Amino acid sequence: CSIPVIGKEKFHKSQHWGYCNNVAMLVGEGKPGIGGEPLPGQKLKSTYSVFPEGMGSNFPAWVAFDKQVLSFDAYFEEEVPDKNQELYRIRHCKIYFYLEDDTIQVIEPQVKNSGITQGTIVRRHRIPLPPPHEDQFYTIDHFNINIEVILYARKYKIIDCDQFTKNFLRKTGVRLNPPIGRPDDPYTKERQKILDSMKPLRPYERIDTLKQFLDHDGHVLRFFCVWDDPESMFHDPRELVLHYYLSDDTIDIKEIIPVNSGRDAVPLFLRRAKLPKYAPTGLYQPGTITSRTVRNVLGKLGHYILDNRKTGAVHQEFYRDSDLKIGAVINVWGRKIILCDCDEFTKEYYRTQYGIEDFTPVPFKAPPPPKTEKMFPPYTGFGSEEDSLCSCMGLLPKPPQKDFKKFMEKDRIGMESNILRFLAKLVTESPIDKDRKFIISYFLSDDTISVFEHTQQNTGILGGKFLERGRIKKPGQELFKSEPSEYFSAQNLFVGARVCFHGHNFLLVDADEYTFNYMEKHANEFSVADIGVILKKLKDITELRSREIRQVFAATDPEHTKVIKYEPFRDLIVSITDGVFSEHEIRTLARYYSVREKYEMDLHCLLAMAQEQLKKNNFENFEQLSAVLIYNDHEKCGVLPHERCRTICKSFKLPLAGDDLQALLTMFEDDRKQVEYKKLVDGLNWRKNQIPAFQMIKNPLKTEDDWRGQPPSFAVKGIKYLPLLDDLFGKEE
């Protein structure tokens, strides 16, 4: 025979599998008909709550009623057989019915000093009905106010519910019973009467220290003290540190034990507690000082009451913050301790709290003996001076430490090489060596110098490396001496300087653009590139000849263009200063007041260069770049601020130099300095809008790596001399 498949909701405990003619069959009262349909007159029992139409939504109950719980107030009586004081106990609890899966949870709130294990009585799960219906479970239809429910043979009386539960039950069509009163536990009432009778007729004295703790928690005054121990053998002063805690007016003292003093290292000199002031009569006996006093009102009968006036009480005074100040002497259990100094927080506290301004410390330490200067043996000539000096510092020689922080800061980073390069020539009378050209490179990361010679044809001299990279000592120093030698630094190299490297005299005649810019940017390190120092120096020389100098400059400009060329300007400065100014100072002055030629690159050429870089790096994320720009354009006006566009482009890691990207964004700006990002992306898209190859610019800017120290090609062509004269002598009326 065929066995019909029944649904999960129609299966009951009254149904079971049996055998009929040795064939397994489903038998019982709830046996369904063919196809799982109920038989005529058969009523199937639902295992879950059934809600009327319109309650919740069409979703399953575990979705529609998620996190919705019915809360009922209930109590149950518990028999107490082994106690004379109580026969039964009333325990109040909460019954929670979870609508999503018809689970029930019973929780008893915690009651102080109840002596009963409280909390969860019945953990959350589906609870079956009491016999004879144990094959069914509790549903929402079994709950109402003022009824009794039996959960595992324990009878719970529901007395009330919350407002949400009342509204929900009304919507389901349940007529709510009126709530009943909450019964009291007789034993609990009796205990409460006893506790109330134990309270005195008048309250005890209460000292509230909570406010002081909340206001000054973590605030500690620190004093540096000294104690001259009269019993010590050498009468040496003992240094102490006193901490006063403002939160509870307690004091602790710690001793500063010197190295190799021979004293035991103890954690504290005085444990934290209130420090009493020393009484004239000595220490009080135990029991003399109490927090409360009583009075005998009936004489020999011995009836005592609390004395609110504290007649005859002994008041002991303790050290307060007002008693502590620099120069004061406090008595710490018979030891005279002098307060000599305090920290900055303590000074600020007394300044604001008590208006004290005098915090002159009390000298108590003998001046330290002068340190004997270490004498090192002279350099032997083996190894480097630094390595030989390290072997004199200790028994175990260590290699000399390098300035790693300086190396990380001044090492090459991107386009910043941190290398100063100068063009130099030999100072010699030899006609062959006069025309030789050298490039001197100074590495700021480790203060090393390298020299390369520029290769020239038909001279008979091989170019290339002239001096290997390393630190170079200044000439004229003793070789075998104890003091470390002086080396050439970046401040010793500038245009016009004469330097001697291992017997070769060089004259620095030029520098690259990066060197000039770096020295002017760090003018506080290079005085020859500090325009303020140069102007002050020039003003001191020419202050008395202002009219004459104005006439000389005017004569140099016969056409009154207010601009003169660099060569006559240089000759004027040299003649005015009598050769006091170096070549680098003259160039710094000329660069500051120069009229520089601006090379404006054509947009077409700039886009072609950018597309070439993008194409070489296989960058094709133009659609994503455009989508991100449109997303950041909240007003959908087609423009974005300059900085925001720059940030977005950097996030896509465009393979463009920072200056090139800056120039591109500037060229696509409108009148309000907003970048038209659609035109920018279309111009960069080398797939759709490829720009043909362009011709190179006639005068390309020399990059740092292309600089070879060719004959002086100073970028300054003209100098505005009127602003220079105004800065020196003031504006002419």
XYZ file of C-alpha atoms in Angstrom:
733
model
C 0.000 0.000 0.000
C 1.106 3.576 -0.511
C 1.857 5.729 2.525
C 0.793 9.401 2.098
C 3.338 12.117 3.008
C 1.966 14.409 5.701
C 3.054 17.924 6.579
C 5.089 18.740 9.641
C 2.303 20.873 11.090
C -0.197 17.921 11.022
C 1.945 15.356 12.859
C 1.036 14.681 16.532
C 2.191 12.369 19.266
C -1.151 10.523 18.948
C 0.024 9.380 15.509
C 2.509 6.545 15.433
C 3.816 3.859 13.130
C 2.385 0.386 13.536
C 2.130 -2.868 11.590
C -0.979 -4.163 9.848
C -0.584 -7.518 8.085
C 3.175 -7.168 8.612
C 3.156 -3.860 6.742
C 4.363 -0.632 8.422
C 1.460 1.842 8.489
C 0.623 5.175 10.181
C -2.121 4.501 12.724
C -3.790 6.552 15.451
C -6.433 9.212 15.936
C -4.637 11.761 13.813
C -4.131 9.447 10.860
C -4.855 11.532 7.774
C -6.569 10.409 4.627
C -5.158 9.984 1.153
C -2.887 12.847 0.153
C -2.674 14.093 3.719
C -6.248 15.461 3.703
C -8.275 15.115 6.943
C -10.930 12.427 7.098
C -14.633 13.378 7.489
C -15.260 14.610 11.042
C -11.542 14.654 11.870
C -10.139 17.827 13.520
C -6.414 18.376 13.208
C -4.711 20.058 16.126
C -2.414 22.971 15.256
C 1.007 22.908 16.883
C 1.791 26.655 16.467
C -0.082 29.852 17.205
C -2.608 30.882 14.596
C -2.976 34.607 13.968
C -5.952 36.248 12.261
C -5.556 37.784 8.823
C -4.009 41.249 8.851
C -1.654 40.498 11.760
C 1.956 40.978 10.731
C 2.590 40.316 7.034
C 2.536 37.479 4.536
C 5.991 36.399 5.604
C 6.578 33.432 7.943
C 6.093 34.015 11.659
C 9.847 33.929 12.382
C 10.229 36.896 10.005
C 6.999 38.837 10.631
C 7.252 38.667 14.442
C 11.030 38.802 14.807
C 12.148 40.382 18.135
C 8.506 40.759 19.302
C 7.934 39.377 22.797
C 4.870 39.308 25.054
C 5.716 40.066 28.701
C 3.500 38.874 31.583
C 3.850 39.576 35.331
C 3.237 36.457 37.383
C 3.981 34.796 40.692
C 3.954 31.311 42.163
C 3.781 29.937 45.687
C 6.601 27.785 46.952
C 6.219 25.619 50.049
C 8.861 25.988 52.769
C 8.651 22.832 54.912
C 11.775 23.158 57.100
C 11.316 26.640 58.534
C 9.229 27.870 61.444
C 9.294 31.519 60.356
C 7.458 30.862 57.065
C 5.266 28.117 55.670
C 5.220 29.285 52.069
C 6.970 31.859 49.971
C 5.557 34.029 47.170
C 8.032 34.510 44.341
C 7.402 37.069 41.629
C 8.613 36.427 38.103
C 8.335 37.444 34.437
C 6.948 35.174 31.700
C 8.155 35.985 28.183
C 6.334 34.552 25.147
C 8.306 34.847 21.875
C 5.946 35.266 18.942
C 8.425 34.128 16.298
C 8.577 30.482 17.448
C 6.116 30.154 20.424
C 8.965 29.668 22.890
C 8.547 30.600 26.571
C 11.058 31.877 29.117
C 10.536 32.465 32.849
C 12.861 34.821 34.729
C 12.788 35.820 38.410
C 14.243 39.294 39.168
C 17.076 39.442 41.683
C 16.039 40.429 45.231
C 18.699 41.739 47.602
C 19.620 39.382 50.484
C 16.953 36.851 49.503
C 19.210 33.820 49.946
C 17.532 32.149 46.958
C 19.122 31.283 43.645
C 17.324 33.621 41.288
C 17.475 34.494 37.621
C 16.324 32.163 34.831
C 13.823 29.602 36.169
C 12.796 28.115 32.816
C 15.100 28.685 29.906
C 13.676 29.557 26.511
C 12.047 26.652 24.651
C 8.609 25.341 23.679
C 6.736 24.051 26.732
C 4.148 21.263 26.427
C 0.697 21.505 27.979
C 0.011 19.616 31.211
C -1.463 16.089 31.007
C -3.583 14.793 29.405
C -2.637 17.149 26.540
C 1.108 16.717 26.742
C 1.211 16.097 22.978
C 0.463 19.797 22.402
C 2.390 22.993 23.189
C 1.496 26.339 24.674
C 0.401 28.897 22.084
C -0.743 32.500 22.295
C -4.316 31.326 22.907
C -3.372 29.950 26.347
C -2.336 33.326 27.814
C -4.452 36.057 29.396
C -4.525 38.181 32.542
C -5.849 36.737 35.795
C -5.449 33.105 34.740
C -3.209 30.281 35.851
C -0.747 28.394 33.645
C 1.053 25.211 34.628
C 4.631 24.940 33.462
C 6.203 21.631 34.395
C 3.840 21.014 37.356
C 4.415 24.512 38.773
C 1.360 26.768 38.818
C 1.961 30.401 37.774
C -0.662 33.080 38.380
C -0.589 35.829 35.704
C -1.518 39.150 37.311
C -0.714 41.736 34.617
C 1.214 42.438 31.386
C 2.857 45.379 29.655
C 1.138 47.770 27.229
C 2.534 46.136 24.079
C 1.181 42.753 25.172
C -2.254 44.237 25.888
C -2.429 45.904 22.470
C -1.295 42.764 20.669
C -3.799 40.487 22.445
C -6.631 42.918 21.706
C -5.718 42.894 18.010
C -5.858 39.098 17.953
C -9.392 39.218 19.380
C -8.621 38.229 22.978
C -10.785 39.834 25.637
C -8.408 40.793 28.436
C -9.360 40.098 32.040
C -8.858 42.900 34.556
C -5.444 42.824 36.290
C -5.249 41.751 39.914
C -3.107 43.053 42.755
C 0.357 41.868 43.454
C 0.393 39.821 46.684
C 3.172 40.365 49.186
C 5.328 37.705 50.711
C 4.462 37.555 54.464
C 7.988 36.648 55.503
C 9.475 39.484 53.469
C 7.062 41.947 55.114
C 8.033 40.655 58.547
C 11.726 41.029 57.754
C 11.175 44.571 56.498
C 9.470 45.489 59.783
C 12.461 44.181 61.704
C 14.871 46.147 59.533
C 12.846 49.330 59.932
C 12.814 48.916 63.704
C 16.608 48.613 63.750
C 17.095 52.158 62.399
C 17.830 54.725 65.106
C 15.396 57.547 65.841
C 17.998 60.100 64.732
C 20.586 59.544 61.992
C 24.229 59.034 62.786
C 26.766 61.652 61.837
C 27.629 61.241 58.168
C 30.806 62.644 56.644
C 30.497 62.910 52.889
C 33.861 62.639 51.103
C 32.523 61.701 47.663
C 32.571 65.251 46.306
C 36.203 65.741 47.296
C 37.096 62.438 45.646
C 35.278 63.275 42.404
C 36.815 66.760 42.222
C 40.420 65.773 42.958
C 40.770 62.148 41.929
C 44.199 61.726 40.358
C 45.469 65.123 41.612
C 48.672 64.670 43.603
C 50.967 67.344 45.044
C 54.650 66.427 44.957
C 57.315 67.918 47.207
C 61.042 67.197 47.229
C 62.195 66.913 50.834
C 65.299 66.261 52.874
C 65.747 64.640 56.275
C 68.972 65.125 58.209
C 69.226 61.873 60.128
C 71.014 62.705 63.408
C 71.688 59.035 64.164
C 73.509 58.291 60.939
C 77.256 57.897 61.102
C 78.130 60.605 58.582
C 75.073 62.847 59.076
C 74.391 62.818 55.366
C 70.983 64.178 54.283
C 68.357 61.689 53.107
C 66.455 62.776 49.985
C 62.708 62.083 50.043
C 59.707 62.650 47.764
C 56.401 63.473 49.504
C 53.092 62.887 47.725
C 49.940 64.576 49.021
C 46.726 63.093 47.575
C 44.042 65.751 47.285
C 41.267 63.171 46.887
C 41.437 61.984 50.515
C 44.149 64.149 52.221
C 46.553 61.233 52.600
C 50.357 61.348 52.401
C 53.026 58.885 51.405
C 56.807 59.399 51.320
C 59.371 57.603 49.196
C 63.116 57.728 49.713
C 65.533 58.329 46.852
C 68.379 55.932 47.531
C 71.663 56.840 45.777
C 73.626 54.247 43.900
C 76.112 52.285 46.020
C 74.893 53.956 49.212
C 74.784 50.704 51.167
C 71.208 51.281 52.339
C 68.401 48.765 51.920
C 65.974 49.537 49.104
C 62.521 49.702 50.699
C 59.367 50.459 48.700
C 58.133 53.347 50.867
C 59.545 55.489 53.626
C 55.988 56.188 54.875
C 52.944 54.194 53.835
C 50.001 56.155 52.440
C 47.749 57.409 55.240
C 46.670 60.588 56.953
C 49.671 62.132 58.706
C 48.773 63.455 62.201
C 50.378 66.545 63.591
C 52.631 65.781 66.531
C 50.767 66.493 69.834
C 52.556 68.449 72.605
C 51.851 65.670 75.097
C 53.081 62.948 72.807
C 51.183 60.181 71.092
C 47.621 59.341 72.117
C 46.854 55.994 73.697
C 44.747 53.495 71.704
C 41.033 54.174 72.169
C 41.512 57.844 73.084
C 40.386 59.061 69.672
C 37.030 57.707 68.509
C 34.630 58.726 65.789
C 31.647 58.957 68.213
C 31.121 59.822 71.878
C 28.352 58.637 74.228
C 26.864 60.089 77.431
C 25.678 58.239 80.539
C 22.244 59.654 81.377
C 21.202 57.338 84.237
C 24.372 57.146 86.314
C 24.949 53.725 87.848
C 22.171 52.147 85.841
C 24.418 52.626 82.804
C 22.091 53.897 80.078
C 24.087 55.527 77.307
C 22.961 57.675 74.399
C 24.849 59.161 71.473
C 26.362 62.558 72.289
C 25.782 64.828 69.301
C 27.795 67.671 70.883
C 30.841 65.410 71.309
C 31.550 66.621 74.828
C 35.088 65.757 75.892
C 36.066 64.327 72.509
C 39.719 64.485 71.575
C 40.217 66.138 68.201
C 43.358 65.124 66.385
C 44.682 67.376 63.649
C 46.175 66.069 60.436
C 48.419 67.740 57.889
C 46.453 69.458 55.126
C 47.528 71.030 51.853
C 47.512 74.457 53.538
C 50.254 73.281 55.929
C 52.653 72.274 53.159
C 54.842 74.896 51.510
C 58.462 75.289 50.458
C 60.666 75.831 53.503
C 58.157 74.343 55.964
C 59.255 71.689 58.462
C 56.809 68.822 59.107
C 56.978 66.195 61.809
C 56.691 62.685 60.415
C 56.392 60.516 63.509
C 59.251 62.310 65.259
C 61.394 62.985 62.177
C 61.911 66.612 61.111
C 61.559 66.802 57.325
C 62.168 70.024 55.354
C 60.184 70.715 52.182
C 62.733 72.075 49.699
C 61.020 72.158 46.266
C 57.928 71.045 44.334
C 56.901 70.248 40.772
C 55.050 72.477 38.279
C 51.575 71.054 38.999
C 52.011 71.778 42.703
C 53.137 75.331 41.968
C 50.133 75.948 39.747
C 47.793 74.521 42.424
C 49.099 76.809 45.173
C 49.150 79.741 42.768
C 45.435 79.371 41.943
C 44.211 78.073 45.324
C 46.159 80.232 47.785
C 47.691 82.986 45.628
C 51.282 82.016 46.476
C 53.849 83.268 43.961
C 57.160 82.677 45.758
C 58.464 79.172 45.018
C 62.156 79.731 45.659
C 63.685 76.303 46.328
C 65.676 75.636 49.476
C 69.201 74.477 48.566
C 70.101 71.272 50.299
C 72.469 69.541 47.898
C 76.163 70.193 47.771
C 77.335 71.333 44.340
C 78.417 68.361 42.252
C 82.161 67.979 41.819
C 83.507 69.111 38.463
C 83.599 66.378 35.909
C 87.039 65.385 34.868
C 87.492 65.688 31.156
C 88.223 62.456 29.391
C 91.593 62.390 27.715
C 91.859 60.182 24.666
C 95.110 58.949 23.185
C 96.141 60.433 19.839
C 95.100 58.879 16.557
C 97.488 56.110 15.490
C 96.776 56.182 11.781
C 95.223 52.708 11.638
C 91.606 52.652 10.479
C 89.350 55.668 10.659
C 89.446 58.218 13.479
C 85.885 57.383 14.542
C 86.639 53.662 14.741
C 89.792 54.259 16.768
C 87.885 56.576 19.127
C 85.184 53.928 19.741
C 87.834 51.474 20.885
C 88.721 53.933 23.674
C 85.141 54.214 24.967
C 84.885 50.801 26.582
C 86.425 47.390 27.039
C 84.334 45.928 24.223
C 84.945 47.970 21.067
C 81.845 48.873 19.095
C 81.590 50.179 15.533
C 80.916 53.911 15.192
C 77.227 54.774 15.050
C 75.906 56.575 11.994
C 73.236 59.252 12.061
C 70.430 57.027 10.766
C 67.744 59.689 11.296
C 69.637 62.168 9.120
C 70.159 59.472 6.503
C 66.409 58.735 6.317
C 65.493 62.420 6.140
C 68.106 63.441 3.561
C 68.208 60.332 1.396
C 66.807 60.497 -2.134
C 62.982 60.600 -2.045
C 61.229 60.706 -5.414
C 62.392 63.815 -7.276
C 64.237 65.107 -4.212
C 67.836 63.965 -4.605
C 69.263 65.908 -1.619
C 72.528 66.256 -3.532
C 74.220 69.663 -3.976
C 76.210 69.807 -7.212
C 78.707 72.454 -8.201
C 80.808 73.135 -11.289
C 84.461 73.633 -10.358
C 87.815 74.211 -11.966
C 91.350 73.794 -10.722
C 93.216 76.767 -9.279
C 96.551 76.291 -11.020
C 99.033 77.987 -13.326
C 99.260 74.989 -15.620
C 97.725 75.824 -19.018
C 96.626 72.224 -19.438
C 94.779 72.023 -16.084
C 93.146 75.441 -16.345
C 90.494 74.241 -18.786
C 89.574 71.068 -16.897
C 86.028 71.040 -15.502
C 84.844 69.084 -12.490
C 81.459 68.316 -10.951
C 81.550 68.262 -7.129
C 78.576 66.450 -5.550
C 77.819 66.852 -1.859
C 75.494 64.157 -0.409
C 73.424 65.600 2.437
C 72.462 62.160 3.773
C 75.943 61.305 5.088
C 78.077 64.453 4.413
C 80.175 62.722 1.764
C 81.706 64.305 -1.348
C 82.488 62.872 -4.761
C 84.293 64.577 -7.681
C 83.856 63.709 -11.371
C 85.774 65.230 -14.245
C 83.920 66.271 -17.379
C 85.269 64.485 -20.456
C 86.649 66.839 -23.120
C 87.821 65.769 -26.530
C 91.413 66.159 -27.742
C 92.785 67.116 -24.331
C 94.679 63.926 -23.591
C 93.024 63.638 -20.150
C 90.620 60.820 -19.337
C 87.445 62.022 -17.630
C 85.267 60.177 -15.164
C 85.723 59.540 -11.456
C 88.303 61.935 -10.035
C 87.681 61.422 -6.306
C 85.761 58.544 -4.787
C 82.804 59.358 -2.551
C 83.744 59.882 1.074
C 84.171 62.435 3.825
C 87.006 64.902 3.217
C 89.030 66.503 5.992
C 89.752 70.192 5.961
C 93.398 71.003 5.182
C 95.899 72.291 7.714
C 95.007 69.894 10.568
C 97.403 67.807 12.581
C 97.213 64.163 11.587
C 97.984 62.406 14.888
C 95.975 64.200 17.574
C 93.416 63.367 20.253
C 90.647 65.687 19.054
C 88.449 64.555 16.127
C 89.233 66.168 12.788
C 86.979 68.675 11.057
C 85.377 67.706 7.757
C 83.918 69.737 4.935
C 80.220 70.490 5.490
C 77.504 71.759 3.187
C 78.015 75.324 4.476
C 81.618 75.321 3.146
C 80.462 74.804 -0.458
C 78.973 77.699 -2.440
C 79.589 79.474 -5.731
C 82.831 81.405 -5.425
C 84.305 79.274 -2.634
C 87.837 77.881 -2.789
C 88.240 74.373 -1.372
C 91.203 72.029 -1.125
C 90.527 68.298 -1.535
C 93.618 66.204 -0.771
C 95.990 68.856 -2.131
C 93.881 69.859 -5.159
C 92.556 73.420 -5.012
C 89.143 73.915 -6.612
C 87.174 77.077 -7.360
C 83.390 76.593 -7.433
C 82.128 78.621 -10.397
C 78.514 77.426 -10.799
C 75.767 75.227 -9.356
C 72.660 73.550 -10.695
C 69.141 74.906 -10.205
C 68.296 72.352 -7.511
C 71.266 73.511 -5.403
C 70.227 77.169 -5.599
C 66.615 76.293 -4.713
C 67.613 74.009 -1.829
C 69.966 76.559 -0.274
C 67.363 79.341 -0.584
C 64.690 77.067 0.902
C 66.962 76.285 3.875
C 68.322 79.816 4.235
C 68.693 79.402 7.994
C 71.466 76.852 7.305
C 73.159 78.727 4.426
C 73.912 82.380 5.110
C 75.043 82.969 1.488
C 71.483 82.133 0.361
C 69.646 84.115 3.074
C 68.282 87.256 1.404
C 67.693 88.939 4.777
C 71.319 88.540 5.849
C 72.569 89.672 2.428
C 70.382 92.815 2.418
C 71.498 93.744 5.938
C 75.136 93.249 4.969
C 74.683 95.360 1.828
C 72.798 98.062 3.722
C 75.608 98.407 6.282
C 78.091 98.966 3.448
C 76.035 101.397 1.325
C 74.013 103.283 3.940
C 76.026 106.520 3.620
C 76.133 106.502 -0.188
C 72.475 106.120 -1.055
C 72.242 109.073 -3.491
C 75.447 108.090 -5.284
C 74.342 104.476 -5.684
C 70.948 105.515 -7.050
C 72.668 107.647 -9.679
C 74.994 104.767 -10.645
C 72.064 102.386 -11.166
C 70.134 105.046 -13.124
C 73.139 105.614 -15.382
C 73.279 101.894 -16.125
C 69.660 102.070 -17.383
C 69.716 104.906 -19.966
C 66.397 103.808 -21.522
C 64.614 103.906 -18.127
C 63.271 100.327 -18.409
C 63.770 99.804 -14.647
C 65.536 96.546 -15.535
C 69.261 95.938 -16.036
C 71.036 92.827 -17.216
C 72.875 90.473 -14.907
C 76.450 91.253 -16.027
C 76.314 95.035 -15.366
C 74.405 94.337 -12.141
C 77.146 91.984 -10.982
C 79.843 94.536 -11.852
C 77.975 97.223 -9.877
C 77.652 95.050 -6.766
C 81.328 94.063 -6.922
C 82.432 97.703 -7.266
C 80.084 98.916 -4.499
C 81.110 96.216 -1.983
C 84.813 96.180 -2.961
C 84.700 92.417 -3.497
C 83.270 91.616 -0.042
C 80.322 89.727 -1.525
C 80.876 86.199 -2.794
C 79.605 85.108 -6.193
C 76.849 83.062 -4.538
C 75.565 86.068 -2.556
C 75.428 88.179 -5.732
C 73.482 85.453 -7.518
C 71.060 85.090 -4.590
C 70.444 88.843 -4.717
C 69.944 88.735 -8.488
C 67.558 85.759 -8.297
C 65.446 87.491 -5.658
C 64.923 90.666 -7.745
C 65.002 88.985 -11.159
C 62.544 89.075 -14.043
C 62.403 85.439 -14.982
C 61.216 84.202 -18.352
C 58.110 82.055 -18.001
C 57.968 79.012 -20.212
C 54.253 78.353 -20.717
C 53.754 74.923 -22.152
C 51.068 74.478 -24.738
C 48.056 72.398 -23.631
C 48.378 70.236 -26.704
C 51.979 69.352 -25.894
C 51.234 68.749 -22.224
C 48.363 66.362 -23.025
C 50.574 64.546 -25.536
C 53.273 64.077 -22.880
C 50.693 62.865 -20.341
C 49.172 60.393 -22.822
C 52.622 59.070 -23.617
C 53.276 58.385 -19.925
C 49.857 56.744 -19.449
C 50.366 54.607 -22.537
C 53.798 53.419 -21.400
C 52.370 52.383 -18.007
C 49.266 50.701 -19.563
C 46.825 52.896 -17.646
C 43.277 52.393 -19.029
C 40.965 52.984 -16.012
C 39.429 56.113 -17.527
C 35.822 54.959 -17.078
C 36.358 54.245 -13.377
C 38.133 57.581 -12.926
C 35.235 59.394 -14.590
C 32.686 57.502 -12.453
C 34.467 58.448 -9.211
C 34.675 62.116 -10.261
C 30.954 62.158 -11.129
C 30.141 60.492 -7.797
C 32.030 63.213 -5.882
C 30.224 65.921 -7.863
C 27.178 66.158 -5.577
C 25.699 69.148 -7.415
C 26.212 67.480 -10.824
C 27.539 70.708 -12.321
C 30.508 69.153 -14.135
C 33.217 70.808 -12.016
C 35.088 69.922 -8.828
C 37.545 71.796 -6.600
C 41.201 71.616 -7.578
C 42.391 69.774 -4.454
C 39.611 67.172 -4.610
C 40.433 66.362 -8.248
C 44.118 66.089 -7.340
C 43.334 63.705 -4.456
C 41.145 61.475 -6.655
C 43.778 61.330 -9.397
C 46.436 60.371 -6.853
C 44.199 57.614 -5.475
C 44.161 56.056 -8.975
C 47.991 56.236 -9.020
C 48.235 58.139 -12.281
C 51.798 57.698 -13.592
C 52.318 61.459 -13.850
C 54.759 63.684 -12.013
C 53.283 66.007 -9.412
C 54.150 69.151 -11.360
C 52.681 67.785 -14.602
C 49.420 66.837 -12.867
C 49.284 70.256 -11.234
C 49.757 71.981 -14.599
C 47.067 69.851 -16.247
C 44.517 70.608 -13.520
C 45.329 74.314 -13.728
C 44.766 74.387 -17.497
C 41.313 72.828 -17.134
C 40.169 75.315 -14.466
C 37.330 77.746 -15.103
C 36.985 81.308 -13.846
C 36.042 80.109 -10.335
C 39.121 77.868 -10.020
C 36.970 74.754 -10.492
C 38.319 71.886 -12.638
C 36.182 70.673 -15.553
C 36.850 67.000 -14.928
C 35.015 65.666 -18.018
C 37.337 67.558 -20.365
C 40.304 66.450 -18.262
C 39.438 62.738 -18.530
C 38.671 63.054 -22.267
C 42.021 64.730 -22.839
C 43.907 62.001 -20.946
C 42.058 59.108 -22.643
C 44.672 57.944 -25.143
C 42.371 55.149 -26.335
C 39.574 57.396 -27.651
C 41.275 60.775 -28.107
C 44.849 59.940 -29.046
C 46.986 62.990 -29.792
C 49.609 62.507 -32.547
C 53.276 62.782 -31.779
C 54.393 66.333 -31.060
C 57.604 68.168 -31.654
C 59.826 68.839 -28.707
C 59.894 72.288 -27.168
C 62.694 74.429 -28.531
C 64.205 75.228 -25.113
C 63.370 72.323 -22.826
C 64.030 72.766 -19.138
C 67.110 70.899 -17.995
C 66.315 68.273 -15.398
C 68.578 67.624 -12.487
C 70.023 64.427 -13.949
C 70.798 66.135 -17.292
C 72.929 68.862 -15.696
C 76.545 68.493 -16.759
C 77.925 71.823 -15.543
C 78.144 73.355 -18.980
C 79.419 76.956 -19.344
C 77.456 79.327 -17.112
C 73.899 79.625 -18.327
C 72.459 81.630 -15.452
C 68.660 81.699 -15.738
C 68.446 85.311 -14.532
C 68.528 87.691 -17.503
C 67.216 90.912 -16.029
C 67.088 92.437 -12.531
C 64.529 94.954 -11.243
C 66.832 97.342 -9.396
C 64.205 99.803 -8.089
C 62.720 97.340 -5.510
C 66.306 96.608 -4.387
C 67.042 100.310 -3.837
C 63.719 100.767 -2.015
C 64.535 97.881 0.342
C 67.987 99.329 1.020
C 67.271 103.055 1.385
C 63.481 103.314 1.504
C 61.195 104.679 -1.179
C 62.432 107.853 -2.797
C 60.091 110.824 -2.513
